[in-house]
PDB file of C-alpha atoms in Angstrom:
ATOM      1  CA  UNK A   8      88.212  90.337 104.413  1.00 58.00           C
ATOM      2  CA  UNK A   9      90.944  87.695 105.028  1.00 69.00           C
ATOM      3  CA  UNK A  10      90.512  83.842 103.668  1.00 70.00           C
ATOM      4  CA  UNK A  11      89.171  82.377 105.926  1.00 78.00           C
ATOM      5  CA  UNK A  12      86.258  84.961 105.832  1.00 74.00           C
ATOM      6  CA  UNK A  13      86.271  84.375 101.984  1.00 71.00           C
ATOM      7  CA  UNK A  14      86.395  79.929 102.621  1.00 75.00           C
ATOM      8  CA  UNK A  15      83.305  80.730 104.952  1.00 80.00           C
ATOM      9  CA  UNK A  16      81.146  82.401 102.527  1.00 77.00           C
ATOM     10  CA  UNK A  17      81.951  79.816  99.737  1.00 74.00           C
ATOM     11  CA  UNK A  18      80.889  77.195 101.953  1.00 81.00           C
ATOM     12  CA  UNK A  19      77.401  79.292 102.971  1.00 83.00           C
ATOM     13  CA  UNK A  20      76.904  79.369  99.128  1.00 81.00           C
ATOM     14  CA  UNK A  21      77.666  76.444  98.412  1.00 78.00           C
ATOM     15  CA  UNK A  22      75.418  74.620 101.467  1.00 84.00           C
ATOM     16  CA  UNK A  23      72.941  76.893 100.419  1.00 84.00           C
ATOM     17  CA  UNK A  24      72.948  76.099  96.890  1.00 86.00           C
ATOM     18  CA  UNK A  25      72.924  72.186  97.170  1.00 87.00           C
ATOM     19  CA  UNK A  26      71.285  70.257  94.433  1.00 90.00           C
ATOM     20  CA  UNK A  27      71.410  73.478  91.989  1.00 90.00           C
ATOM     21  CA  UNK A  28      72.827  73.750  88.993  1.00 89.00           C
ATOM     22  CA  UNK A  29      76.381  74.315  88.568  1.00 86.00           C
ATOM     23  CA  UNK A  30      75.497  77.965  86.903  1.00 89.00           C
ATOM     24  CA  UNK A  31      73.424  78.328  89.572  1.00 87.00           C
ATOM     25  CA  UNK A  32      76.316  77.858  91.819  1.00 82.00           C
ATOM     26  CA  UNK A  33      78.666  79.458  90.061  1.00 82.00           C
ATOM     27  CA  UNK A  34      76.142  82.846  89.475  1.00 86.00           C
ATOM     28  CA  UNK A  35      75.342  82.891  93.504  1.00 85.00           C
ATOM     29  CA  UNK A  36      79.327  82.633  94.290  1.00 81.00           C
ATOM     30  CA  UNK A  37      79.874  85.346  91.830  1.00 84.00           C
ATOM     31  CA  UNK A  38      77.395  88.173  93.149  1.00 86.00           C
ATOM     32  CA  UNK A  39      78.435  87.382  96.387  1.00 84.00           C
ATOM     33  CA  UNK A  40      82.342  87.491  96.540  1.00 84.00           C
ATOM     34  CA  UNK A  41      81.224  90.524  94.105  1.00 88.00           C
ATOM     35  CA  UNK A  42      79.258  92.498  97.039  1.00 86.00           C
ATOM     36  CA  UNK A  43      81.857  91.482  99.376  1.00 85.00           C
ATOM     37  CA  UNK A  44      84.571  93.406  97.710  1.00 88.00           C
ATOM     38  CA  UNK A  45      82.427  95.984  96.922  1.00 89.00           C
ATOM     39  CA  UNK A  46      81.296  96.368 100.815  1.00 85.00           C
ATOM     40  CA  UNK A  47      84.967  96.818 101.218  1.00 86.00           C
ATOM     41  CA  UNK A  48      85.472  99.453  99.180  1.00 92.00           C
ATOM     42  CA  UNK A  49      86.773  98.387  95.990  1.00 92.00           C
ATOM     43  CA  UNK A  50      85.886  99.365  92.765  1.00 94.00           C
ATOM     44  CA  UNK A  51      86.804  98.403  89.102  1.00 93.00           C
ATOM     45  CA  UNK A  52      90.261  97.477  88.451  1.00 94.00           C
ATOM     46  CA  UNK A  53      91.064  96.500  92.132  1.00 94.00           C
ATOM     47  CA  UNK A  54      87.961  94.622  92.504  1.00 91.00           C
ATOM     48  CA  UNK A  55      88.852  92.768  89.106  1.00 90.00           C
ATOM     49  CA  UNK A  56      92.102  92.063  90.719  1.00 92.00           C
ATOM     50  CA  UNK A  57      90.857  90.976  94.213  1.00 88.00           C
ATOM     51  CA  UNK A  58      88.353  88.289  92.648  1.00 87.00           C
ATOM     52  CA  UNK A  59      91.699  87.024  90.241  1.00 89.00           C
ATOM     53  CA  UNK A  60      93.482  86.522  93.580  1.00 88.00           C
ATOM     54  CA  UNK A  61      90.349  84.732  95.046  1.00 83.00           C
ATOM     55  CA  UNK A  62      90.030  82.283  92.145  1.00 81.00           C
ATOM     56  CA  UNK A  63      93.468  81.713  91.176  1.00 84.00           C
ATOM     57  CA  UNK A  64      94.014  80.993  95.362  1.00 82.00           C
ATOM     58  CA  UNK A  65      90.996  78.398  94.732  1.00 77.00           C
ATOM     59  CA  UNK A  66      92.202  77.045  91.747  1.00 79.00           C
ATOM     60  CA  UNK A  67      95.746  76.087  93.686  1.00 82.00           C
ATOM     61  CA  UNK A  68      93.371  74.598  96.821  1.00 78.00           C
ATOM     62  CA  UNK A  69      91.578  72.636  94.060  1.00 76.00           C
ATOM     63  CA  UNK A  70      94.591  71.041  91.801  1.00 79.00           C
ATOM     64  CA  UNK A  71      93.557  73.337  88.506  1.00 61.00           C
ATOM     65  CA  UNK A  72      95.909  74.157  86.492  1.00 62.00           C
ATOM     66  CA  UNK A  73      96.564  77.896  86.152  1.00 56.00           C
ATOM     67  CA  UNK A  74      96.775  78.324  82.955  1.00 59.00           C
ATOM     68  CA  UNK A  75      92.680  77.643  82.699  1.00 54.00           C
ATOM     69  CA  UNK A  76      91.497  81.293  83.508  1.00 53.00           C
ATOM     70  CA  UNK A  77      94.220  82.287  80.226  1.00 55.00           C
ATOM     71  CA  UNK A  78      91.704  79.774  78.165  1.00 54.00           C
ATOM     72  CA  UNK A  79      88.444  80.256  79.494  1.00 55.00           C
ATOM     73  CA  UNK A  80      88.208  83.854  80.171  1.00 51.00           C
ATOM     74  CA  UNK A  81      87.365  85.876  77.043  1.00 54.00           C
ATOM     75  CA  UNK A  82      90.011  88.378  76.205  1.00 53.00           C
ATOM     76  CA  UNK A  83      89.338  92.510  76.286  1.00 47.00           C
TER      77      UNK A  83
END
């Protein structure tokens, strides 16, 4: 699935989650770039890796520094 594919389905959710809460949002955008990967066969580490690509690409669109997945997201 290519970006644009990706931008599309973000914008779906997103239209289709108006007025929600932002962990509403955020859970909906999750399951669903989730089953996307998923649908195209990956599994585990590569999907892991695929949905890092996705939100460190969105994080660049949106101005965010990089360095906030390295503080947010709990370590293993």
């Amino acid at each position: 699935m290519g970006a644009d594919a990706v931008a599309e389905t973000y914008l779906g959710i997103a239209a289709a989650t108006a007025g929600r809460s932002i962990p509403v949002v955020r859970a909906a955008l999750a399951m669903s770039i989730t089953l996307i990967g998923e649908q195209h066969g990956l599994r585990g580490a590569a999907l892991l890796a695929w949905i890092d690509s996705i939100a460190e690409t969105a994080r660049k669109a949106a101005g965010t520094p990089t360095d906030v997945r390295r503080r947010t997201r709990p370590e293993h």
